[in-house]
Short mmCIF file of C-alpha atoms in Angstrom, two decimals:
data_model
loop_
_atom_site.label_atom_id
_atom_site.label_comp_id
_atom_site.label_asym_id
_atom_site.label_seq_id
_atom_site.Cartn_x
_atom_site.Cartn_y
_atom_site.Cartn_z
CA UNK A 147 -0.01 0.00 0.00
CA UNK A 148 2.81 2.42 0.87
CA UNK A 149 4.46 1.76 -2.48
CA UNK A 150 1.24 2.69 -4.28
CA UNK A 151 1.04 5.96 -2.32
CA UNK A 152 4.67 6.77 -3.12
CA UNK A 153 4.07 5.99 -6.79
CA UNK A 154 0.96 8.17 -7.01
CA UNK A 155 2.76 10.98 -5.14
CA UNK A 156 5.67 10.79 -7.60
CA UNK A 157 3.26 10.88 -10.55
CA UNK A 158 1.46 13.90 -9.10
CA UNK A 159 4.71 15.78 -8.54
CA UNK A 160 5.79 14.92 -12.12
CA UNK A 161 2.49 16.28 -13.48
CA UNK A 162 2.82 19.43 -11.39
CA UNK A 163 6.40 19.96 -12.60
CA UNK A 164 5.29 19.47 -16.23
CA UNK A 165 2.40 21.90 -15.81
CA UNK A 166 4.66 24.42 -14.09
CA UNK A 167 7.25 24.26 -16.89
CA UNK A 168 4.46 24.67 -19.51
CA UNK A 169 3.16 27.75 -17.68
CA UNK A 170 6.67 29.20 -17.38
CA UNK A 171 7.31 28.59 -21.09
CA UNK A 172 3.96 30.15 -22.02
CA UNK A 173 4.70 33.13 -19.77
CA UNK A 174 8.14 33.60 -21.32
CA UNK A 175 6.72 33.39 -24.86
CA UNK A 176 3.89 35.83 -24.11
CA UNK A 177 6.24 38.24 -22.33
CA UNK A 178 8.71 38.06 -25.20
CA UNK A 179 5.99 38.78 -27.76
CA UNK A 180 4.74 41.76 -25.77
CA UNK A 181 8.31 43.03 -25.30
CA UNK A 182 9.05 42.75 -29.02
CA UNK A 183 5.76 44.47 -29.88
CA UNK A 184 6.57 47.36 -27.55
CA UNK A 185 10.13 47.67 -28.84
CA UNK A 186 9.06 47.83 -32.52
CA UNK A 187 6.54 50.64 -31.99
CA UNK A 188 8.99 53.27 -33.31
CA UNK A 189 9.20 51.30 -36.55
CA UNK A 190 5.40 50.99 -36.55
CA UNK A 191 5.11 54.76 -36.13
CA UNK A 192 7.47 55.49 -39.03
CA UNK A 193 5.54 53.34 -41.53
CA UNK A 194 4.21 56.60 -42.95
CA UNK A 195 7.66 57.28 -44.42
CA UNK A 196 7.01 54.53 -46.99
CA UNK A 197 3.82 56.22 -48.19
CA UNK A 198 4.24 58.42 -51.28
CA UNK A 199 3.75 62.18 -51.16
CA UNK A 200 0.84 62.15 -53.60
CA UNK A 201 -2.85 62.84 -53.07
CA UNK A 202 -3.89 59.41 -54.41
CA UNK A 203 -1.79 56.38 -53.50
CA UNK A 204 -2.30 53.46 -55.84
CA UNK A 205 -0.90 50.22 -54.44
CA UNK A 206 -1.26 46.63 -55.63
CA UNK A 207 -4.18 45.80 -53.31
CA UNK A 208 -5.88 49.16 -52.85
CA UNK A 209 -6.16 52.79 -53.83
CA UNK A 210 -6.04 55.42 -51.10
CA UNK A 211 -7.29 59.00 -51.53
CA UNK A 212 -5.92 61.31 -48.83
CA UNK A 213 -8.86 63.70 -49.04
CA UNK A 214 -8.49 66.63 -46.64
CA UNK A 215 -4.75 66.17 -46.02
CA UNK A 216 -3.67 66.70 -49.68
CA UNK A 217 -0.91 64.05 -49.33
CA UNK A 218 -1.22 60.38 -48.46
CA UNK A 219 1.94 60.60 -46.33
CA UNK A 220 0.46 63.38 -44.18
CA UNK A 221 -2.73 61.41 -43.75
CA UNK A 222 -0.84 58.29 -42.65
CA UNK A 223 1.33 60.36 -40.31
CA UNK A 224 -1.82 61.68 -38.62
CA UNK A 225 -3.22 58.16 -38.33
CA UNK A 226 0.01 56.74 -36.91
CA UNK A 227 0.22 59.50 -34.28
CA UNK A 228 -3.08 58.16 -32.92
CA UNK A 229 -2.60 54.42 -33.50
CA UNK A 230 0.84 54.08 -31.88
CA UNK A 231 -0.13 55.39 -28.41
CA UNK A 232 -3.43 53.51 -28.69
CA UNK A 233 -1.53 50.26 -29.30
CA UNK A 234 0.70 50.91 -26.27
CA UNK A 235 -2.33 51.74 -24.11
CA UNK A 236 -4.07 48.53 -25.25
CA UNK A 237 -1.02 46.48 -24.25
CA UNK A 238 -0.91 48.26 -20.91
CA UNK A 239 -4.64 47.75 -20.32
CA UNK A 240 -4.57 44.01 -21.04
CA UNK A 241 -1.39 43.36 -19.06
CA UNK A 242 -1.99 45.66 -16.07
CA UNK A 243 -2.92 43.78 -12.89
CA UNK A 244 -3.48 46.72 -10.58
CA UNK A 245 -6.88 47.66 -9.22
CA UNK A 246 -6.87 50.99 -11.10
CA UNK A 247 -6.42 49.53 -14.61
CA UNK A 248 -9.84 50.83 -15.74
CA UNK A 249 -8.44 54.36 -15.62
CA UNK A 250 -6.46 53.48 -18.75
CA UNK A 251 -9.78 53.41 -20.65
CA UNK A 252 -10.02 57.23 -20.50
CA UNK A 253 -6.90 57.99 -22.60
CA UNK A 254 -7.79 55.02 -24.83
CA UNK A 255 -11.19 56.56 -25.51
CA UNK A 256 -9.53 59.89 -26.26
CA UNK A 257 -7.17 58.35 -28.83
CA UNK A 258 -9.99 56.34 -30.42
CA UNK A 259 -12.06 59.52 -30.70
CA UNK A 260 -9.12 61.36 -32.27
CA UNK A 261 -8.44 58.46 -34.65
CA UNK A 262 -12.03 58.53 -35.87
CA UNK A 263 -11.72 62.28 -36.38
CA UNK A 264 -8.49 61.82 -38.30
CA UNK A 265 -9.99 59.22 -40.59
CA UNK A 266 -13.19 61.22 -41.03
CA UNK A 267 -11.44 64.11 -42.70
CA UNK A 268 -14.61 66.01 -43.65
CA UNK A 269 -15.02 67.35 -40.10
CA UNK A 270 -12.97 70.46 -39.45
CA UNK A 271 -12.06 71.42 -35.86
CA UNK A 272 -12.87 67.91 -34.67
CA UNK A 273 -10.70 67.99 -31.51
CA UNK A 274 -12.43 71.02 -30.02
CA UNK A 275 -15.23 69.16 -28.23
CA UNK A 276 -13.74 65.73 -27.46
CA UNK A 277 -14.14 66.23 -23.70
CA UNK A 278 -17.93 66.40 -24.11
CA UNK A 279 -17.95 63.02 -25.83
CA UNK A 280 -15.62 61.52 -23.21
CA UNK A 281 -17.74 62.63 -20.25
CA UNK A 282 -19.97 59.50 -20.27
CA UNK A 283 -16.90 57.26 -20.21
CA UNK A 284 -15.31 59.30 -17.45
CA UNK A 285 -18.62 59.38 -15.54
CA UNK A 286 -18.53 55.59 -15.32
CA UNK A 287 -14.82 54.97 -14.81
CA UNK A 288 -13.90 57.63 -12.25
CA UNK A 289 -16.63 56.73 -9.70
CA UNK A 290 -15.94 53.00 -10.11
CA UNK A 291 -12.24 53.59 -9.39
CA UNK A 292 -13.17 55.68 -6.37
CA UNK A 293 -15.50 52.91 -5.09
CA UNK A 294 -12.76 50.31 -5.42
CA UNK A 295 -10.37 52.62 -3.56
CA UNK A 296 -12.98 53.19 -0.85
CA UNK A 297 -13.48 49.43 -0.46
CA UNK A 298 -9.73 48.98 -0.09
CA UNK A 299 -9.48 51.63 2.62
CA UNK A 300 -12.48 50.19 4.46
CA UNK A 301 -10.72 46.83 4.51
CA UNK A 302 -7.52 48.49 5.72
CA UNK A 303 -9.40 50.03 8.65
CA UNK A 304 -11.17 46.77 9.50
CA UNK A 305 -8.29 44.36 9.00
CA UNK A 306 -4.59 44.74 9.58
CA UNK A 307 -3.57 44.16 5.95
CA UNK A 308 -0.92 46.07 4.11
CA UNK A 309 -1.65 48.02 0.94
CA UNK A 310 0.30 45.43 -1.09
CA UNK A 311 -1.83 42.57 0.27
CA UNK A 312 -4.99 44.47 -0.67
CA UNK A 313 -3.69 45.20 -4.16
CA UNK A 314 -2.87 41.51 -4.53
CA UNK A 315 -6.43 40.67 -3.44
CA UNK A 316 -7.95 43.00 -6.06
CA UNK A 317 -5.42 41.97 -8.72
CA UNK A 318 -6.86 40.50 -11.93
CA UNK A 319 -5.45 37.12 -12.90
CA UNK A 320 -6.59 36.42 -16.44
CA UNK A 321 -6.39 33.10 -18.20
CA UNK A 322 -5.40 33.92 -21.77
CA UNK A 323 -6.56 36.69 -24.03
CA UNK A 324 -10.17 35.51 -24.24
CA UNK A 325 -10.35 35.14 -20.43
CA UNK A 326 -9.04 38.68 -20.07
CA UNK A 327 -11.65 40.03 -22.46
CA UNK A 328 -14.40 38.15 -20.54
CA UNK A 329 -13.27 39.72 -17.27
CA UNK A 330 -13.75 43.22 -18.65
CA UNK A 331 -17.27 42.57 -19.92
#
């Protein structure tokens, strides 16, 4: 009987070691991909340099008319100035494990709004009233962050926990990209 217990214990520890090494490998691969993506953002930003300085850009797969901007390069430069920070904010939002990560949605909404205004080149003076359109987003996010903070400080007053222990308690621990998306909605 003891030999059977030892054998099953050895098999369990082998399975746990295999699962642990798989998780570590997956974590290293994901971290490496995110690191490479962040480090190539300057190259992503300067893609506009490969766009010709003409009003209409005819490529093999598509034809692009710059419209308001008079040059396709200028149009792409405007788009890349909005997309690059948006990409970095998206990475930060989906990898942040702090309790305040929802606050990142406010600048993300601002860059999305500006990107839509850049692409919709018929609207002149588009950036003048973006705060009005962001108010509903801010009206939801700012009070929810305050409520989470208030909950944390109530727990601090009731229990002798450190701030780090409370942050760890509120920390999001997603399981993959789809699991992360499910947690937000």
